[in-house]
C-alpha positions as a printed Julia matrix, in Angstrom:
228×3 Matrix{Float64}:
  25.26  50.97  63.08
  21.72  52.37  62.97
  20.59  49.81  65.54
  23.23  50.93  68.0
  22.52  54.62  67.32
  18.82  54.2   68.12
  19.62  52.06  71.17
  22.1   54.63  72.43
  19.6   57.46  71.95
  16.87  55.53  73.78
  19.16  54.65  76.66
  20.41  58.24  76.91
  16.82  59.5   77.03
  15.87  57.16  79.86
  19.15  57.7   81.72
  18.91  61.49  81.59
  15.34  61.4   82.85
  16.23  59.06  85.72
  19.56  60.6   86.71
  18.13  61.9   89.99
  15.9   58.87  90.64
  16.75  55.68  92.5
  17.22  52.63  90.29
  15.67  49.63  92.05
  16.6   47.0   89.46
  17.52  46.73  85.78
  18.26  44.2   83.04
  19.83  44.55  79.6
  19.85  41.89  76.88
  20.56  41.22  73.2
  18.58  38.69  71.15
  19.08  37.01  67.78
  15.97  35.65  66.02
  15.67  33.69  62.77
  12.3   32.99  61.14
  10.87  32.03  57.74
   7.18  32.9   57.97
   6.97  36.68  58.25
   4.12  38.5   56.53
   4.11  41.92  54.8
   7.45  41.95  53.03
   9.98  39.15  52.7
   9.1   35.94  54.55
  12.63  35.12  55.78
  14.25  37.52  58.24
  16.98  37.74  60.84
  16.2   40.08  63.73
  18.65  41.59  66.2
  16.96  42.99  69.33
  18.39  45.16  72.09
  16.27  45.4   75.28
  16.54  47.34  78.52
  14.05  47.14  81.39
  14.31  48.81  84.79
  12.39  49.75  87.91
  12.8   53.17  89.47
  11.52  55.1   92.47
   9.09  56.83  90.09
   7.89  53.74  88.19
   9.37  51.49  85.5
  10.54  51.56  81.9
  10.97  49.17  79.01
  12.62  49.81  75.68
  13.65  47.7   72.74
  15.22  48.25  69.34
  14.75  45.75  66.49
  17.02  45.63  63.46
  15.46  43.44  60.77
  17.47  41.99  57.87
  15.41  40.28  55.18
  16.76  37.66  52.79
  15.89  39.94  49.84
  18.22  42.63  51.18
  15.63  44.86  52.85
  16.62  46.37  56.21
  14.44  48.04  58.82
  14.82  49.51  62.3
  11.95  49.71  64.78
  11.99  50.83  68.42
   9.62  51.29  71.35
  10.22  53.3   74.52
   7.67  52.65  77.29
   8.05  54.44  80.64
   5.28  54.08  83.24
   4.9   56.67  86.0
   3.47  55.5   89.32
   0.58  57.67  90.52
  -0.76  55.42  93.29
   0.65  52.73  95.56
  -2.81  51.18  95.94
  -2.67  47.43  96.5
  -5.15  44.61  97.06
  -5.14  40.86  96.48
  -5.29  41.3   92.69
  -3.53  44.52  91.63
  -0.44  46.41  92.73
   0.16  50.11  91.93
  -1.45  52.36  89.32
   0.6   54.01  86.56
   0.37  56.56  83.81
   1.48  54.33  80.93
   3.2   55.82  77.88
   4.85  54.45  74.75
   6.56  55.89  71.69
   6.61  53.59  68.63
   9.4   54.71  66.3
   9.75  53.23  62.83
  11.08  54.16  59.4
   9.07  57.31  58.61
   6.6   57.3   61.49
   6.26  57.82  65.23
   3.13  56.9   67.19
   2.52  58.12  70.74
   0.45  56.14  73.26
  -0.78  57.28  76.68
  -3.09  55.6   79.19
  -3.24  53.74  82.48
  -1.43  50.63  83.68
  -1.17  48.29  86.63
   0.43  45.05  87.79
  -1.74  41.97  88.33
  -0.72  39.7   91.17
  -1.16  36.19  89.75
   0.3   33.14  91.53
   3.52  31.71  90.01
   4.0   34.62  87.58
   7.12  36.73  88.04
   5.08  39.66  86.71
   1.86  40.27  84.8
   1.41  43.82  83.53
  -1.71  45.42  82.03
  -1.9   48.71  80.11
  -4.73  50.41  78.23
  -3.79  53.22  75.85
  -5.15  55.92  73.6
  -3.06  55.8   70.42
  -2.05  59.02  68.65
  -1.18  57.64  65.23
   1.07  59.4   62.74
  -0.65  58.45  59.5
  -4.07  57.07  60.47
  -6.98  57.88  62.74
  -6.37  57.61  66.47
  -7.66  54.55  68.32
  -7.15  52.44  71.45
  -4.88  49.56  72.47
  -4.75  46.99  75.28
  -1.38  45.45  76.16
  -0.54  42.52  78.43
   2.98  41.32  79.28
   4.1   38.5   81.54
   6.8   36.1   82.69
   6.11  32.6   84.02
   8.81  30.17  85.2
   7.96  26.57  84.26
  10.5   24.32  85.94
  13.85  25.12  84.29
  12.11  27.03  81.46
  10.96  30.63  81.17
   7.75  31.46  79.3
   7.23  35.18  78.67
   5.68  37.45  76.11
   3.09  40.08  75.3
  -0.31  40.57  73.72
  -1.28  43.78  71.92
  -4.89  44.27  70.83
  -5.47  47.38  68.73
  -9.05  48.56  68.14
 -10.24  49.27  64.58
 -10.17  52.97  63.69
 -12.0   53.28  60.36
  -8.74  53.21  58.4
  -7.42  49.86  59.62
  -9.17  46.78  60.97
  -8.54  45.61  64.54
  -5.41  43.52  65.01
  -4.01  41.27  67.73
  -0.33  40.43  68.16
   0.32  37.52  70.53
   4.07  36.9   70.75
   5.72  34.68  73.34
   9.05  32.98  74.02
   9.89  29.63  75.6
  13.56  29.42  76.54
  16.14  27.67  78.65
  19.19  29.18  80.35
  22.3   27.31  79.2
  24.59  29.88  80.8
  24.76  27.97  84.06
  26.07  24.91  82.2
  28.77  27.04  80.57
  29.87  28.56  83.88
  28.71  32.01  82.77
  28.02  34.64  85.4
  25.02  35.88  83.43
  22.13  34.29  81.54
  22.32  32.85  78.03
  18.98  31.57  76.77
  18.19  29.37  73.79
  14.66  28.58  72.68
  11.88  29.63  70.35
   9.65  32.62  69.81
   6.2   32.22  68.29
   4.24  35.16  66.91
   0.55  34.94  66.02
  -0.47  38.29  64.56
  -4.1   38.48  63.42
  -4.64  41.17  60.75
  -1.0   42.3   60.91
  -0.63  46.11  60.84
  -4.42  46.32  60.63
  -4.5   44.68  57.18
  -7.64  42.55  57.0
  -6.87  38.88  56.33
  -3.09  39.11  56.72
  -2.33  36.7   59.56
   1.24  35.93  60.6
   2.05  32.59  62.23
   5.77  32.73  62.68
   8.15  30.46  64.61
  11.64  31.86  65.25
  14.76  30.25  66.66
  16.08  32.35  69.54
  19.37  33.09  71.31
  19.26  35.72  74.08
  22.19  37.01  76.14
  21.78  39.09  79.32
  24.58  41.52  80.15
């Protein structure tokens, strides 16, 4: 129930903010992940993820809520809300639009706030390739900086998408890099579904996870993702 409560709150926040704005596009999905090589806590976990992404007349937004169930009985909820506000429609052959980029990272007992600048890179064959650079206002550690990339690349009948977060060391924690991507195939069209149903894998390579020196996660998950 907590997963749905957080998801409902996040959606209500975005919806109330955008009630007077034009929605250009949107997508909502639910994902089930199963992996056995998690670090920091139990190795085996099942993760339920709710995602919503949309483009508006003022910019774009992305939010997700993870509900993690570990094989030892531990449970955890984690969410991120990331609206970007367009401040320039500048375009050239390489970039498109400039944004004020913001994120709230909400976990069990902490909330971090990120603010910075973002843009879209125009790279051939990619559906999108986003770049953000943030100043992190951390709840329980010194503030620092973060660079985030996200992308989607069609490869024949497959979709390859993901993100890369690189967080700078801050004196309390070492620098860490989280490179997580998914390779998936839409089986919905073979089942005569009107929406997309993906199956595939997610691979996470997280160097110095949570800023803990020497804790490196290399984690392959089985994936099922349904788009509403």
